[in-house]
Short mmCIF file of C-alpha atoms in Angstrom, two decimals:
data_model
loop_
_atom_site.label_atom_id
_atom_site.label_comp_id
_atom_site.label_asym_id
_atom_site.label_seq_id
_atom_site.Cartn_x
_atom_site.Cartn_y
_atom_site.Cartn_z
CA MET A 1 3.90 18.91 -17.92
CA PRO A 2 5.84 19.23 -14.65
CA ASP A 3 8.87 21.48 -14.74
CA LEU A 4 12.22 19.82 -15.39
CA PRO A 5 14.74 20.08 -12.59
CA PRO A 6 16.83 23.26 -12.76
CA THR A 7 19.90 21.61 -14.24
CA SER A 8 20.80 20.31 -17.65
CA ARG A 9 23.43 17.91 -16.30
CA ARG A 10 22.58 14.26 -16.68
CA ARG A 11 25.76 12.58 -15.53
CA PHE A 12 26.75 10.52 -12.55
CA LEU A 13 28.14 12.73 -9.80
CA GLY A 14 29.77 10.08 -7.63
CA ALA A 15 31.94 11.03 -4.70
CA ALA A 16 32.87 14.40 -6.17
CA SER A 17 29.28 15.65 -6.08
CA ALA A 18 28.83 19.37 -5.56
CA ILE A 19 25.94 18.95 -3.14
CA GLY A 20 28.03 19.44 -0.01
CA LEU A 21 27.84 16.00 1.54
CA ALA A 22 30.67 16.54 3.98
CA GLY A 23 28.72 19.19 5.80
CA ALA A 24 25.35 17.53 5.38
CA PHE A 25 26.36 14.13 6.71
CA GLY A 26 28.37 15.17 9.72
CA ALA A 27 28.39 12.30 12.18
CA LEU A 28 26.35 10.07 9.86
CA GLY A 29 29.39 9.73 7.64
CA ALA A 30 31.70 8.69 10.45
CA GLY A 31 33.48 5.44 9.74
CA THR A 32 33.17 5.73 5.96
CA THR A 33 35.96 3.88 4.18
CA SER A 34 37.40 4.39 0.74
CA THR A 35 36.06 2.45 -2.22
CA ALA A 36 39.23 0.34 -2.33
CA GLN A 37 38.95 -0.50 1.36
CA ALA A 38 35.28 -1.37 0.94
CA ALA A 39 36.09 -3.79 -1.86
CA GLU A 40 38.72 -5.43 0.35
CA SER A 41 36.59 -5.69 3.48
CA ASP A 42 33.22 -6.82 2.18
CA GLY A 43 33.71 -8.04 -1.38
CA VAL A 44 31.57 -5.32 -2.94
CA VAL A 45 32.96 -3.75 -6.08
CA ALA A 46 31.63 -0.21 -6.07
CA VAL A 47 30.24 1.33 -9.25
CA ASN A 48 33.01 3.03 -11.22
CA TRP A 49 31.11 6.23 -11.87
CA PRO A 50 33.94 8.13 -13.61
CA GLY A 51 34.38 5.28 -16.08
CA LEU A 52 30.72 5.19 -17.07
CA GLY A 53 30.69 8.23 -19.33
CA SER A 54 27.71 10.56 -19.39
CA TYR A 55 24.16 10.92 -20.62
CA SER A 56 22.55 14.29 -21.32
CA GLY A 57 18.95 13.16 -21.00
CA ALA A 58 18.12 15.63 -23.77
CA ASP A 59 16.47 13.13 -26.11
CA ALA A 60 12.67 13.02 -26.09
CA ALA A 61 12.32 9.81 -24.06
CA GLY A 62 15.06 10.95 -21.70
CA SER A 63 13.31 14.26 -21.06
CA ARG A 64 10.11 12.46 -20.19
CA VAL A 65 11.72 9.96 -17.83
CA THR A 66 13.84 12.70 -16.24
CA ALA A 67 10.72 14.70 -15.44
CA ILE A 68 8.98 11.62 -14.01
CA LEU A 69 11.97 10.66 -11.87
CA ALA A 70 12.60 14.21 -10.66
CA GLY A 71 8.98 14.72 -9.65
CA SER A 72 8.58 11.34 -8.02
CA ALA A 73 11.84 11.56 -6.05
CA ARG A 74 10.97 15.09 -4.91
CA TYR A 75 7.63 13.89 -3.57
CA LEU A 76 8.89 10.72 -1.91
CA ILE A 77 11.95 12.12 -0.13
CA GLY A 78 10.12 15.38 0.57
CA PRO A 79 6.44 15.42 1.68
CA TRP A 80 6.04 11.66 1.98
CA TYR A 81 9.18 11.16 4.07
CA ALA A 82 8.38 14.15 6.29
CA ALA A 83 4.88 12.89 7.01
CA THR A 84 5.99 9.29 7.60
CA TYR A 85 9.19 9.57 9.64
CA THR A 86 8.97 12.20 12.36
CA HIS A 87 11.60 11.10 14.88
CA TYR A 88 14.54 8.81 15.56
CA LEU A 89 14.25 5.80 17.85
CA PRO A 90 16.63 5.42 20.82
CA ASP A 91 19.02 3.29 18.75
CA GLY A 92 19.40 6.09 16.20
CA TYR A 93 17.28 4.59 13.42
CA ILE A 94 13.98 5.85 12.05
CA ASP A 95 10.78 4.03 12.96
CA LEU A 96 9.63 1.83 10.05
CA LYS A 97 6.37 1.20 11.93
CA GLY A 98 6.24 -2.47 11.14
CA THR A 99 7.81 -5.31 9.21
CA ASP A 100 5.27 -5.85 6.43
CA GLU A 101 5.23 -4.71 2.81
CA ARG A 102 3.94 -1.25 3.65
CA ALA A 103 6.66 -0.73 6.26
CA VAL A 104 9.61 -2.10 4.26
CA ARG A 105 8.96 -2.21 0.52
CA LEU A 106 7.67 1.37 0.32
CA PRO A 107 10.70 3.11 1.85
CA ALA A 108 12.99 0.79 -0.13
CA MET A 109 11.34 1.88 -3.39
CA ALA A 110 11.53 5.52 -2.29
CA ALA A 111 15.25 5.05 -1.68
CA VAL A 112 15.76 3.76 -5.23
CA ALA A 113 14.08 6.85 -6.67
CA ALA A 114 15.97 9.26 -4.42
CA THR A 115 19.42 7.72 -4.85
CA THR A 116 19.06 7.57 -8.62
CA ALA A 117 17.97 11.20 -8.82
CA LEU A 118 20.75 12.35 -6.50
CA VAL A 119 23.62 10.51 -8.16
CA THR A 120 22.55 11.35 -11.72
CA GLY A 121 22.00 15.07 -11.19
CA THR A 122 18.28 14.79 -11.92
CA TYR A 123 17.21 15.63 -8.36
CA ASP A 124 14.96 18.71 -8.14
CA PRO A 125 15.86 20.72 -4.99
CA ARG A 126 13.13 23.33 -5.23
CA THR A 127 11.50 22.27 -1.95
CA LEU A 128 14.26 20.29 -0.23
CA SER A 129 18.00 20.73 -0.70
CA ALA A 130 20.01 17.88 -2.16
CA ALA A 131 22.06 17.79 1.05
CA ASN A 132 18.97 17.24 3.19
CA ALA A 133 17.58 14.76 0.68
CA THR A 134 20.84 12.84 0.97
CA VAL A 135 20.56 12.61 4.74
CA ARG A 136 16.99 11.36 4.49
CA THR A 137 17.90 8.81 1.85
CA HIS A 138 20.78 7.56 3.97
CA ASN A 139 18.33 7.15 6.86
CA LEU A 140 16.09 4.93 4.75
CA ILE A 141 18.93 2.74 3.53
CA ARG A 142 20.69 2.28 6.86
CA THR A 143 17.47 1.59 8.78
CA LEU A 144 16.13 -0.94 6.28
CA ALA A 145 19.42 -2.82 6.21
CA ALA A 146 19.83 -2.76 10.00
CA ARG A 147 16.34 -4.17 10.55
CA HIS A 148 16.83 -7.18 8.27
CA ARG A 149 17.06 -10.45 10.16
CA ALA A 150 20.63 -10.99 9.00
CA ASN A 151 21.59 -8.02 11.19
CA ASN A 152 18.82 -7.87 13.76
CA PRO A 153 18.07 -10.53 16.41
CA ASP A 154 14.94 -8.73 17.64
CA THR A 155 11.96 -10.68 16.30
CA ALA A 156 9.65 -7.76 17.10
CA ASN A 157 11.06 -5.43 14.47
CA ARG A 158 13.02 -7.51 11.99
CA TRP A 159 12.05 -8.44 8.45
CA GLY A 160 13.29 -11.00 5.93
CA GLY A 161 12.67 -14.56 4.85
CA GLY A 162 9.20 -13.92 3.44
CA TRP A 163 7.40 -14.39 0.15
CA GLN A 164 8.37 -10.97 -1.22
CA THR A 165 11.39 -10.02 0.86
CA ALA A 166 13.97 -10.80 -1.84
CA LEU A 167 12.46 -7.89 -3.77
CA TRP A 168 12.62 -5.58 -0.75
CA ALA A 169 16.26 -6.55 -0.24
CA TYR A 170 16.95 -5.88 -3.92
CA TYR A 171 15.54 -2.35 -3.71
CA THR A 172 17.41 -1.61 -0.49
CA ALA A 173 20.72 -2.99 -1.74
CA LEU A 174 20.39 -1.27 -5.11
CA ALA A 175 19.88 2.08 -3.40
CA GLY A 176 22.85 1.34 -1.16
CA TRP A 177 25.09 0.34 -4.08
CA LEU A 178 24.27 3.57 -5.91
CA PHE A 179 25.11 5.49 -2.72
CA TRP A 180 28.09 3.34 -1.73
CA ASP A 181 30.62 6.17 -1.46
CA ARG A 182 28.25 8.03 0.88
CA LEU A 183 27.57 5.22 3.33
CA ASP A 184 29.21 4.46 6.66
CA ALA A 185 31.02 1.17 7.19
CA THR A 186 28.29 -0.31 9.40
CA THR A 187 25.58 0.30 6.79
CA ARG A 188 27.76 -1.29 4.14
CA ARG A 189 28.21 -4.41 6.24
CA HIS A 190 24.48 -4.57 6.93
CA LEU A 191 23.63 -4.25 3.23
CA VAL A 192 25.98 -7.06 2.29
CA ALA A 193 24.69 -9.36 5.02
CA MET A 194 21.07 -8.65 4.05
CA LEU A 195 21.55 -9.29 0.33
CA VAL A 196 23.72 -12.38 0.82
CA TRP A 197 21.16 -13.85 3.24
CA GLU A 198 18.26 -13.41 0.80
CA ALA A 199 20.26 -14.55 -2.25
CA ASP A 200 21.59 -17.65 -0.50
CA ARG A 201 18.07 -18.59 0.55
CA LEU A 202 16.98 -18.60 -3.09
CA THR A 203 19.76 -20.96 -4.15
CA THR A 204 18.27 -23.73 -2.01
CA GLY A 205 15.41 -24.20 -4.49
CA ASN A 206 15.23 -26.64 -7.36
CA GLY A 207 13.56 -27.01 -10.74
CA VAL A 208 10.09 -26.98 -9.17
CA HIS A 209 10.28 -25.01 -5.94
CA LEU A 210 11.47 -21.45 -5.34
CA ILE A 211 13.06 -22.25 -1.97
CA GLY A 212 13.88 -25.68 -0.60
CA THR A 213 11.89 -28.68 -1.78
CA SER A 214 8.33 -27.66 -0.86
CA GLY A 215 6.05 -24.64 -0.65
CA GLU A 216 6.18 -21.93 -3.29
CA GLN A 217 6.55 -23.29 -6.81
CA LEU A 218 8.10 -21.79 -9.94
CA TYR A 219 5.21 -22.45 -12.27
CA MET A 220 1.48 -21.91 -12.54
CA THR A 221 1.11 -24.99 -14.78
CA ARG A 222 3.16 -28.17 -14.56
CA ARG A 223 4.66 -29.97 -17.51
CA ASP A 224 1.85 -32.57 -17.39
CA GLY A 225 -0.80 -29.84 -17.69
CA THR A 226 -1.79 -29.73 -14.01
CA VAL A 227 -2.64 -26.17 -13.00
CA VAL A 228 -1.01 -25.65 -9.61
CA THR A 229 -2.17 -22.07 -9.00
CA PRO A 230 -5.22 -21.34 -11.19
CA GLY A 231 -5.24 -17.79 -12.52
CA ASP A 232 -1.99 -16.96 -10.71
CA SER A 233 1.17 -16.98 -12.82
CA LYS A 234 4.42 -17.24 -10.90
CA ALA A 235 6.21 -15.05 -13.46
CA GLU A 236 6.38 -11.96 -11.27
CA GLU A 237 7.61 -13.80 -8.17
CA ASP A 238 10.27 -15.59 -10.20
CA ASN A 239 11.68 -12.47 -11.81
CA TRP A 240 11.66 -10.33 -8.66
CA SER A 241 13.53 -13.14 -6.88
CA ALA A 242 15.96 -13.26 -9.81
CA ALA A 243 16.54 -9.53 -9.31
CA ALA A 244 18.10 -10.09 -5.89
CA LEU A 245 20.37 -12.78 -7.30
CA SER A 246 21.46 -10.59 -10.21
CA LEU A 247 22.34 -7.71 -7.91
CA ALA A 248 24.29 -9.94 -5.54
CA ALA A 249 26.30 -11.34 -8.46
CA ALA A 250 26.94 -7.89 -9.94
CA MET A 251 27.93 -6.26 -6.64
CA MET A 252 30.06 -9.12 -5.34
CA PRO A 253 31.66 -10.91 -8.31
CA GLY A 254 34.35 -12.45 -6.12
CA HIS A 255 32.05 -13.83 -3.42
CA PRO A 256 32.26 -17.62 -2.87
CA ASN A 257 28.54 -17.97 -3.70
CA THR A 258 28.51 -15.89 -6.90
CA ALA A 259 28.44 -18.91 -9.20
CA ARG A 260 25.38 -20.27 -7.38
CA TRP A 261 23.64 -16.89 -7.53
CA THR A 262 24.42 -16.59 -11.23
CA ARG A 263 23.05 -20.03 -12.07
CA ARG A 264 19.90 -19.59 -9.99
CA ASN A 265 19.30 -16.18 -11.53
CA VAL A 266 19.21 -17.73 -14.99
CA GLU A 267 16.95 -20.55 -13.82
CA LEU A 268 14.40 -18.14 -12.37
CA LEU A 269 14.45 -15.87 -15.42
CA LEU A 270 13.73 -18.81 -17.71
CA ALA A 271 11.03 -20.20 -15.42
CA ALA A 272 9.36 -16.78 -15.21
CA ALA A 273 8.85 -16.56 -18.97
CA ALA A 274 8.41 -20.27 -19.73
CA ARG A 275 5.68 -21.13 -22.24
CA PRO A 276 4.37 -24.52 -23.44
CA ALA A 277 6.50 -24.52 -26.61
CA ASP A 278 9.63 -24.20 -24.47
CA LEU A 279 8.99 -27.60 -22.92
CA THR A 280 9.94 -29.32 -26.19
CA SER A 281 12.45 -26.74 -27.38
CA GLY A 282 16.03 -27.78 -28.00
CA GLU A 283 17.21 -24.21 -27.34
CA THR A 284 19.94 -23.69 -24.76
CA ILE A 285 20.15 -20.32 -23.03
CA ASN A 286 23.02 -19.43 -20.69
CA GLY A 287 23.90 -23.09 -20.41
CA ILE A 288 20.39 -24.35 -19.67
CA GLN A 289 18.49 -26.48 -22.19
CA LEU A 290 14.86 -25.47 -21.94
CA SER A 291 13.30 -28.86 -22.68
CA SER A 292 15.33 -30.70 -20.08
CA TRP A 293 15.29 -28.19 -17.19
CA LEU A 294 11.85 -26.55 -17.28
CA ARG A 295 9.16 -28.33 -15.26
CA GLY A 296 6.22 -26.10 -16.19
CA THR A 297 5.04 -22.81 -17.66
CA ASN A 298 3.89 -19.35 -16.61
CA ILE A 299 2.82 -17.70 -19.85
CA ALA A 300 0.78 -18.88 -22.82
CA ASP A 301 2.36 -19.52 -26.20
CA ASP A 302 0.87 -16.23 -27.42
CA GLY A 303 2.73 -14.29 -24.70
CA THR A 304 -0.23 -13.52 -22.43
CA LEU A 305 -0.43 -14.54 -18.79
CA GLU A 306 -2.98 -14.76 -16.01
CA ASN A 307 -2.89 -13.19 -12.58
CA HIS A 308 -5.65 -12.39 -10.11
CA ALA A 309 -7.81 -14.89 -12.00
CA ARG A 310 -7.78 -12.96 -15.27
CA LEU A 311 -5.66 -12.27 -18.31
CA HIS A 312 -3.81 -9.32 -16.82
CA PRO A 313 -1.83 -6.75 -18.86
CA LEU A 314 -0.34 -5.20 -15.69
CA TYR A 315 1.41 -8.48 -14.93
CA MET A 316 2.57 -8.85 -18.53
CA VAL A 317 4.56 -5.63 -18.15
CA ALA A 318 5.96 -6.92 -14.84
CA PHE A 319 8.68 -8.43 -17.02
CA ASP A 320 10.26 -5.01 -16.62
CA GLN A 321 12.03 -6.59 -13.66
CA SER A 322 13.77 -9.02 -15.99
CA LEU A 323 14.87 -6.24 -18.34
CA TYR A 324 16.31 -4.17 -15.48
CA GLN A 325 19.07 -6.75 -15.28
CA GLY A 326 20.66 -4.95 -18.22
CA PHE A 327 21.48 -1.89 -16.13
CA VAL A 328 22.35 -3.90 -13.00
CA PHE A 329 25.13 -5.78 -14.78
CA GLY A 330 25.95 -2.72 -16.88
CA LEU A 331 26.79 -0.71 -13.78
CA ALA A 332 29.31 -3.44 -12.97
CA GLY A 333 30.76 -3.28 -16.50
CA ARG A 334 29.41 -6.73 -17.30
CA ALA A 335 26.95 -8.35 -19.67
CA ALA A 336 23.56 -9.47 -18.37
CA PRO A 337 22.34 -13.01 -19.03
CA LYS A 338 20.40 -13.38 -22.25
CA ALA A 339 17.83 -15.35 -20.26
CA ALA A 340 16.42 -11.99 -19.14
CA LEU A 341 15.20 -11.41 -22.72
CA HIS A 342 13.49 -14.78 -23.11
CA ASN A 343 10.01 -14.45 -24.67
CA ILE A 344 9.87 -10.67 -24.06
CA THR A 345 9.20 -10.03 -27.76
CA ARG A 346 6.33 -12.50 -27.67
CA THR A 347 4.72 -10.88 -24.62
CA TYR A 348 5.17 -7.39 -26.04
CA GLY A 349 3.63 -8.50 -29.31
CA ALA A 350 0.56 -9.69 -27.38
CA LEU A 351 0.16 -6.18 -25.95
CA VAL A 352 0.44 -4.48 -29.33
CA ASP A 353 -0.87 -6.85 -31.97
CA LYS A 354 -3.12 -9.53 -30.45
CA SER A 355 -6.85 -9.01 -31.00
CA PHE A 356 -9.41 -9.39 -28.22
CA PRO A 357 -13.20 -9.32 -28.50
CA LEU A 358 -15.06 -6.22 -27.35
CA PRO A 359 -18.19 -6.65 -25.19
CA GLY A 360 -20.38 -4.98 -27.80
CA GLY A 361 -18.85 -6.73 -30.77
CA GLY A 362 -15.73 -6.24 -32.80
CA VAL A 363 -12.15 -6.61 -31.62
CA THR A 364 -9.38 -4.44 -30.24
CA HIS A 365 -5.81 -4.68 -28.97
CA ILE A 366 -4.61 -4.11 -25.42
CA TYR A 367 -2.72 -1.08 -26.75
CA ARG A 368 -5.32 1.11 -28.49
CA PRO A 369 -3.99 2.62 -31.75
CA GLY A 370 -2.92 6.25 -31.38
CA SER A 371 -3.99 6.37 -27.74
CA ALA A 372 -2.55 5.95 -24.25
CA GLU A 373 -5.69 4.01 -23.28
CA ILE A 374 -5.22 0.41 -22.21
CA PHE A 375 -7.80 -2.28 -22.87
CA TYR A 376 -8.07 -4.89 -20.12
CA PRO A 377 -9.69 -7.95 -21.75
CA GLU A 378 -10.99 -9.30 -18.43
CA GLY A 379 -10.98 -6.12 -16.36
CA ASN A 380 -8.44 -4.53 -14.03
CA ASP A 381 -8.77 -5.02 -10.29
CA TRP A 382 -6.05 -2.46 -9.44
CA GLY A 383 -7.71 0.75 -10.65
CA THR A 384 -7.96 2.91 -13.74
CA HIS A 385 -4.68 4.78 -14.41
CA PHE A 386 -1.33 3.05 -15.02
CA PRO A 387 0.36 4.85 -17.91
CA PHE A 388 3.90 4.67 -16.55
CA TYR A 389 3.69 0.95 -15.88
CA PHE A 390 3.31 0.58 -19.64
CA GLY A 391 5.53 3.51 -20.68
CA ASN A 392 8.30 2.12 -18.51
CA PHE A 393 8.02 -1.30 -20.17
CA ASP A 394 7.77 0.26 -23.63
CA LEU A 395 11.05 2.09 -23.14
CA LEU A 396 12.84 -0.97 -21.78
CA VAL A 397 11.61 -3.05 -24.73
CA SER A 398 12.76 -0.35 -27.15
CA LEU A 399 16.20 0.04 -25.54
CA THR A 400 16.79 -3.72 -25.56
CA GLY A 401 15.50 -4.22 -29.11
CA GLN A 402 12.73 -6.60 -28.11
CA ASP A 403 10.13 -5.01 -30.42
CA GLN A 404 11.54 -6.44 -33.64
CA GLY A 405 8.75 -7.07 -36.13
CA ILE A 406 6.14 -5.35 -33.96
CA THR A 407 4.19 -2.38 -35.33
CA PRO A 408 3.92 0.33 -34.11
CA PRO A 409 7.33 0.08 -32.43
CA ALA A 410 7.79 0.40 -28.68
CA ALA A 411 9.22 3.92 -28.92
CA GLU A 412 5.91 5.23 -30.26
CA TRP A 413 3.98 3.65 -27.39
CA GLU A 414 6.48 5.03 -24.87
CA ARG A 415 5.71 8.54 -26.04
CA LEU A 416 1.97 8.05 -25.74
CA HIS A 417 2.06 6.38 -22.34
CA ASN A 418 4.67 8.61 -20.72
CA ASP A 419 3.06 11.79 -22.00
CA ASP A 420 -0.07 10.55 -20.26
CA GLN A 421 1.95 9.91 -17.10
CA LEU A 422 3.23 13.49 -17.19
CA SER A 423 -0.32 14.72 -17.61
CA LEU A 424 -1.28 12.93 -14.40
CA MET A 425 1.66 14.52 -12.59
CA SER A 426 0.84 17.99 -13.89
CA ARG A 427 -2.27 18.04 -11.67
CA PHE A 428 -0.08 18.45 -8.57
CA THR A 429 2.74 20.73 -7.48
CA ASP A 430 4.63 18.31 -5.24
CA GLY A 431 5.66 15.69 -7.82
CA ARG A 432 3.10 13.01 -7.08
CA THR A 433 1.16 11.10 -9.73
CA TYR A 434 -2.14 10.03 -8.20
CA GLY A 435 -5.22 11.66 -6.80
CA ALA A 436 -8.41 9.67 -6.23
CA ALA A 437 -7.91 6.27 -4.61
CA GLY A 438 -9.57 4.50 -7.52
CA GLU A 439 -6.90 5.62 -9.97
CA ASN A 440 -4.49 3.08 -8.46
CA THR A 441 -5.54 1.24 -5.32
CA TYR A 442 -2.05 -0.01 -4.36
CA TYR A 443 -0.92 1.73 -1.17
CA GLY A 444 2.59 2.02 -2.60
CA ARG A 445 1.47 3.54 -5.88
CA GLU A 446 3.74 6.60 -5.69
CA HIS A 447 6.68 4.48 -4.59
CA ARG A 448 6.16 2.05 -7.46
CA VAL A 449 6.34 4.94 -9.93
CA GLY A 450 9.52 6.19 -8.28
CA ALA A 451 11.26 2.81 -8.32
CA MET A 452 10.35 2.22 -11.97
CA ALA A 453 11.54 5.70 -12.94
CA GLY A 454 14.87 5.22 -11.22
CA GLN A 455 15.57 1.89 -12.85
CA THR A 456 14.41 3.03 -16.27
CA TYR A 457 16.58 6.12 -16.05
CA LEU A 458 19.61 3.97 -15.24
CA THR A 459 18.81 1.77 -18.26
CA LEU A 460 18.59 4.88 -20.44
CA PHE A 461 21.90 6.13 -19.09
CA LEU A 462 23.67 2.94 -20.05
CA ALA A 463 21.94 2.55 -23.42
CA ARG A 464 22.52 6.13 -24.60
CA ASN A 465 25.87 6.73 -22.98
CA SER A 466 28.50 9.06 -24.38
CA THR A 467 30.87 6.08 -24.65
CA GLY A 468 28.36 3.97 -26.57
CA ASN A 469 25.64 1.51 -25.63
CA LEU A 470 26.75 -0.16 -22.40
CA LEU A 471 23.82 -2.60 -22.26
CA ARG A 472 25.22 -5.98 -23.16
CA TRP A 473 23.76 -9.50 -23.11
CA THR A 474 25.51 -12.83 -23.13
#
């Protein structure tokens, strides 16, 4: 198991952090305004760190996630950053080297891991001081926000307005919100403009289409049974788009468009997890009656879903993005929409209890009893090792109580899967998870681990807080 960071503190440090930011930031901090001024000038309500209580991280699950986050953040803001960003451009920003997923999503995910570790006291400074890590993290946030099309007229190096860019904006803005008291005024303005632009774009959609009245749709299968995108559920796209809307609403509760963001967030959450039985259900969730609003489905009645032309467990646990809304609204002192929990128990039950035939005869479950091994009923086209994808989801399900009636409970699976994740990390000294390319073929594999760890740690903090469970649903 990787060493734990050399501190037992697991509390938010906020502006009074002992890591020496005044000296580390120097000119980068010029123009920083107070939290009160920031709220006045841009509508963002900063996280009230002192009012959030504390979390020791000493429980078993907390110790595991702390070690995962500390190692991942140390790798991403240390060796990976140093190898990727070697100089500043003439305008003072780092070179993202493109505008695609590799160039934007990866540093945004790294920023989530680093900011979370730094503000919670879980950062491990054994190879890079927290002060230097803070400067690097600030570079990622300010560059990503400045290059978004809401702030950047240069078509050669701007990003935004694409299929996945709401997710990239979510990661960037989340990192910025966590670091709000350490950001300069220009970066704050850029973050707001970026997130508002992406969130507003999503509110132009309707009950069928994600944006506007054509193009990307909300459902794999229409109400009449027509399969629009065979083997390609829209669940993941819907809930990552909802993430940007949830963050905009949590950060800027007084913005003129907050009501629209809030409504569209609920719509996308419900569409993401819609199943055939919902189409005739009289249930109303967050003001939306399922039978009258839904125009299709993305998961089967048994909780499974298809992606990449197969029944795919990795995309079943992609509902982690829905469950992260608990901590997003919790950081703002608010309840998350109950729509984020819709059908999670059913999907988790399919992972634990549903039987699938084995090639040589007999049956098994996706979660193998007493083991961290995952059974992929129709194969896995992403590689061989994904323990934290599942351990992350297990913990979120456990913390939100979505494993009711499921045996073994999610907490037992979290231990198995996250112990396996720590075993993978123990092979290296720099905090990374993966070795051979075939273990996980995604080029952002380390960044994905870091972003999950950061968001799961924040969920843990709110759920096991010294002031009581701060995760609330309405």
